[in-house]
Amino acid sequence: MQRHGKLAIDGGEPVRKVPLPYGRHEVVEADVCAVANVLRSDWLTCGPAVEEFEADFGASVGALYAVSFSSGTAALHAAAHVAGLGPGDEAITSPLTFCATANALLYQGAVPVFADVREDTLVIDPQCVEQRLSPRTRAIVPVDYAGHPADIDALRDIADNHDLLIIEDAAHAVGALYRDRPVGALADMTTFSLHPVKHVAAGEGGVVTTRDSELAKALRRFRNHGIETSPRERARQGRWDYDMSDLGFNYRLSDISCALARSQLQRLGANLLRRQEIADTYHRAFRDLPLLRLPTVDESVVCAWHLYPVRLETEQLTGTRDEILNALRSEGILASVHYLPVYWHSYYRGRFGDRKGLAPVAEAAWSRLISLPIFHGMSREDVCDVIAAVRKVLAHFC
Ligand SMILES: *Cc1c(COP(=O)(O)O)cnc(C)c1O
């Protein structure tokens, strides 16, 4: 304790020398072998590893169809496209998300309409969604913030009453459960990310799941320039000709990436258990700190713990969120913040104006939030370092 007395940011000794990121991937020898096997095969892209990964991913989240994409952002764009969103349309989404969620709507010429989040779980508030409905609303795009599933049943009621589609951004929530049902099998379309900071890493990559065969077909077409058949289908049929019936993109995920993601998927269960264990340890370790508000998990869900977001009771602390965050980072704990409300990014301000007060709960959360490190490769020492650093820093700002 003596050694840790003075804050590192004030010239004291840091809790740890090697900085700990807030999230990171873990690649094991089996992953390397899976990728090497593809490199020795006939197909680097559009080959069998793509369908194998999609089959395994769909099965793991209880979805009939899983379509892979070159990124989670491409997956969101594709979902917005096949949902039929276009100029003049609105889609209601959460402001407390990575900007890609709303950007995907803009790609289609649709307008993202931001509804505030629930004060406890920070997922989109169905009552606020209702207040944002207009004759132009076509879709609801909830975000499973930090791995906590959105209130899909309540959103489903709204969607059914107003003939809307639900596109769930589950980039944080692979493996999460909502009322005993897996995220991926709940919404009309669910999108996932395979970025290394997420649970299943492919370098870059994304997935859309759906139970609708027509949507699945349209998703496959969109990722392949709008062409009906894939090169492998044509090879199987001995054909060379093809028709482009829709304006699509090249959003395909290579066999190399799919092999890595499929190999990683086999450890998803262990990954989720480890994250739950870390979250439980944090809960116990911080329970006695009244100035730290710990994340709330609704009784009806199992959280996938992509993030462990705490909120500071800033009124009662002698430092701002940024001062406390910077002090933590100086201790070697590379905590971060998720997220600036999307509409406060300069692009959104420039295009839609300064909209202070649009989502007061999300705005208040932003000024208090800190995401502590949580990922499956964290050692016991790593977890102890986070706890020691948080306690040390908070003690200085009490
Ligand atoms: C990571 C993320 C995305 C984008 O995924 P990429 O694979 O990085 O394109 C979208 N939405 C949310 C909430 C994310 O966290």
Coordinates of N, CA, C and O and ligand atoms in Angstrom, one line a residue, residues 22 69-76 96-102 142-146 169-172 191-198 203-207 306-307 338-339, ligand 1:
Y22 N -8.1 -2.6 -22.6 CA -9.5 -2.9 -22.1 C -10.0 -4.1 -22.7 O -10.9 -4.7 -22.1
F69 N -19.6 -11.4 -43.5 CA -19.3 -10.1 -44.2 C -17.9 -9.7 -43.8 O -17.3 -10.2 -42.9
S70 N -17.3 -8.7 -44.6 CA -16.0 -8.3 -44.4 C -15.8 -7.5 -43.1 O -14.6 -7.3 -42.7
S71 N -16.8 -7.0 -42.5 CA -16.7 -6.4 -41.2 C -18.1 -6.3 -40.6 O -19.1 -6.6 -41.2
G72 N -18.1 -6.0 -39.3 CA -19.4 -5.8 -38.6 C -20.2 -4.6 -39.2 O -21.4 -4.6 -39.3
T73 N -19.4 -3.6 -39.7 CA -20.0 -2.4 -40.3 C -20.7 -2.8 -41.6 O -21.8 -2.4 -41.9
A74 N -20.0 -3.6 -42.4 CA -20.6 -4.1 -43.7 C -21.8 -4.9 -43.4 O -22.8 -4.8 -44.2
A75 N -21.8 -5.7 -42.3 CA -23.0 -6.5 -41.9 C -24.2 -5.6 -41.6 O -25.3 -5.8 -42.1
L76 N -23.9 -4.5 -40.9 CA -25.0 -3.5 -40.6 C -25.5 -2.8 -41.9 O -26.7 -2.7 -42.1
L96 N -26.0 5.5 -27.6 CA -24.8 5.0 -26.8 C -24.3 3.7 -27.5 O -24.5 2.6 -27.1
T97 N -23.6 4.0 -28.6 CA -23.1 2.9 -29.4 C -21.9 3.4 -30.2 O -21.6 4.6 -30.3
F98 N -21.2 2.5 -30.9 CA -20.1 2.8 -31.8 C -20.8 3.5 -33.1 O -21.9 3.0 -33.5
C99 N -20.2 4.5 -33.6 CA -20.8 5.3 -34.7 C -21.2 4.4 -35.9 O -22.2 4.8 -36.6
A100 N -20.6 3.2 -36.1 CA -21.0 2.4 -37.2 C -22.5 2.0 -37.3 O -23.0 1.9 -38.4
T101 N -23.1 1.9 -36.1 CA -24.5 1.5 -36.1 C -25.4 2.5 -36.8 O -26.2 2.2 -37.7
A102 N -25.1 3.8 -36.5 CA -25.9 4.9 -37.2 C -25.4 5.2 -38.6 O -26.2 5.4 -39.5
P142 N -31.8 -1.7 -32.2 CA -31.3 -1.7 -30.8 C -29.8 -2.2 -30.8 O -29.4 -2.9 -31.7
V143 N -29.1 -1.8 -29.7 CA -27.7 -2.2 -29.5 C -27.6 -2.9 -28.2 O -28.1 -2.4 -27.2
D144 N -27.0 -4.1 -28.2 CA -26.8 -4.9 -27.0 C -25.6 -4.3 -26.2 O -24.5 -5.0 -26.2
Y145 N -25.8 -3.2 -25.6 CA -24.6 -2.4 -25.0 C -23.9 -3.3 -24.0 O -24.5 -3.9 -23.1
A146 N -22.6 -3.4 -24.2 CA -21.7 -4.1 -23.3 C -21.9 -5.6 -23.2 O -21.2 -6.3 -22.5
D169 N -28.1 -4.8 -33.3 CA -26.6 -4.7 -33.3 C -26.1 -5.5 -32.1 O -26.0 -4.9 -31.0
A170 N -25.6 -6.7 -32.4 CA -25.1 -7.6 -31.3 C -23.6 -7.7 -31.4 O -23.1 -8.8 -31.0
A171 N -22.9 -6.7 -31.8 CA -21.5 -6.7 -31.9 C -20.9 -7.0 -30.5 O -19.8 -7.7 -30.5
H172 N -21.6 -6.7 -29.5 CA -21.0 -6.9 -28.1 C -21.6 -8.2 -27.5 O -21.2 -8.6 -26.4
T191 N -26.8 -8.5 -36.2 CA -25.5 -8.3 -36.8 C -24.4 -8.5 -35.7 O -24.6 -8.1 -34.5
F192 N -23.3 -9.1 -36.1 CA -22.2 -9.4 -35.2 C -20.9 -8.8 -35.8 O -20.8 -8.6 -37.0
S193 N -19.9 -8.6 -35.0 CA -18.6 -8.2 -35.5 C -17.5 -9.2 -35.1 O -17.6 -9.8 -34.0
L194 N -16.5 -9.4 -36.0 CA -15.4 -10.3 -35.7 C -14.1 -9.6 -35.5 O -13.0 -10.1 -35.8
H195 N -14.2 -8.3 -35.1 CA -13.1 -7.5 -34.8 C -12.4 -8.1 -33.6 O -13.0 -8.6 -32.7
P196 N -11.0 -8.0 -33.5 CA -10.3 -8.7 -32.5 C -10.7 -8.2 -31.0 O -10.4 -8.9 -30.1
V197 N -11.3 -7.1 -30.9 CA -11.6 -6.6 -29.5 C -12.9 -7.3 -29.1 O -13.3 -7.3 -27.9
K198 N -13.7 -7.9 -30.0 CA -14.9 -8.6 -29.7 C -14.6 -10.1 -29.4 O -13.4 -10.5 -29.4
G203 N -9.7 -10.9 -37.3 CA -9.0 -9.8 -37.9 C -10.0 -8.7 -38.2 O -10.1 -7.7 -37.5
E204 N -10.7 -8.8 -39.3 CA -11.9 -8.1 -39.6 C -12.9 -9.1 -40.0 O -12.6 -10.1 -40.6
G205 N -14.2 -8.7 -39.8 CA -15.3 -9.6 -40.2 C -16.6 -9.3 -39.5 O -16.6 -8.6 -38.5
G206 N -17.7 -9.8 -40.1 CA -19.0 -9.6 -39.4 C -19.9 -10.7 -39.9 O -19.6 -11.5 -40.8
V207 N -21.1 -10.8 -39.3 CA -22.1 -11.8 -39.6 C -23.5 -11.1 -39.4 O -23.7 -10.3 -38.5
H306 N -18.9 -7.9 -23.1 CA -17.9 -7.4 -24.0 C -17.2 -6.3 -23.2 O -15.9 -6.1 -23.4
L307 N -17.9 -5.5 -22.5 CA -17.4 -4.4 -21.7 C -17.8 -4.5 -20.2 O -18.8 -5.2 -19.9
H338 N -17.0 4.1 -23.4 CA -18.0 3.7 -24.4 C -19.3 4.2 -24.0 O -19.9 3.7 -23.1
Y339 N -19.9 5.2 -24.6 CA -19.5 5.9 -25.8 C -19.9 7.4 -25.7 O -20.8 7.7 -25.0
Ligands
LIG1 C1 -17.4 -3.1 -33.2 C2 -18.8 -2.6 -33.4 C3 -19.4 -2.4 -34.7 C4 -18.6 -2.5 -36.0 O1 -17.9 -3.7 -36.2 P1 -16.6 -3.7 -37.1 O2 -16.4 -5.2 -37.3 O3 -15.5 -3.0 -36.4 O4 -16.9 -3.0 -38.4 C5 -20.7 -2.0 -34.8 N1 -21.4 -1.8 -33.7 C6 -20.9 -1.9 -32.4 C7 -21.8 -1.6 -31.3 C8 -19.6 -2.3 -32.3 O5 -19.1 -2.4 -31.0

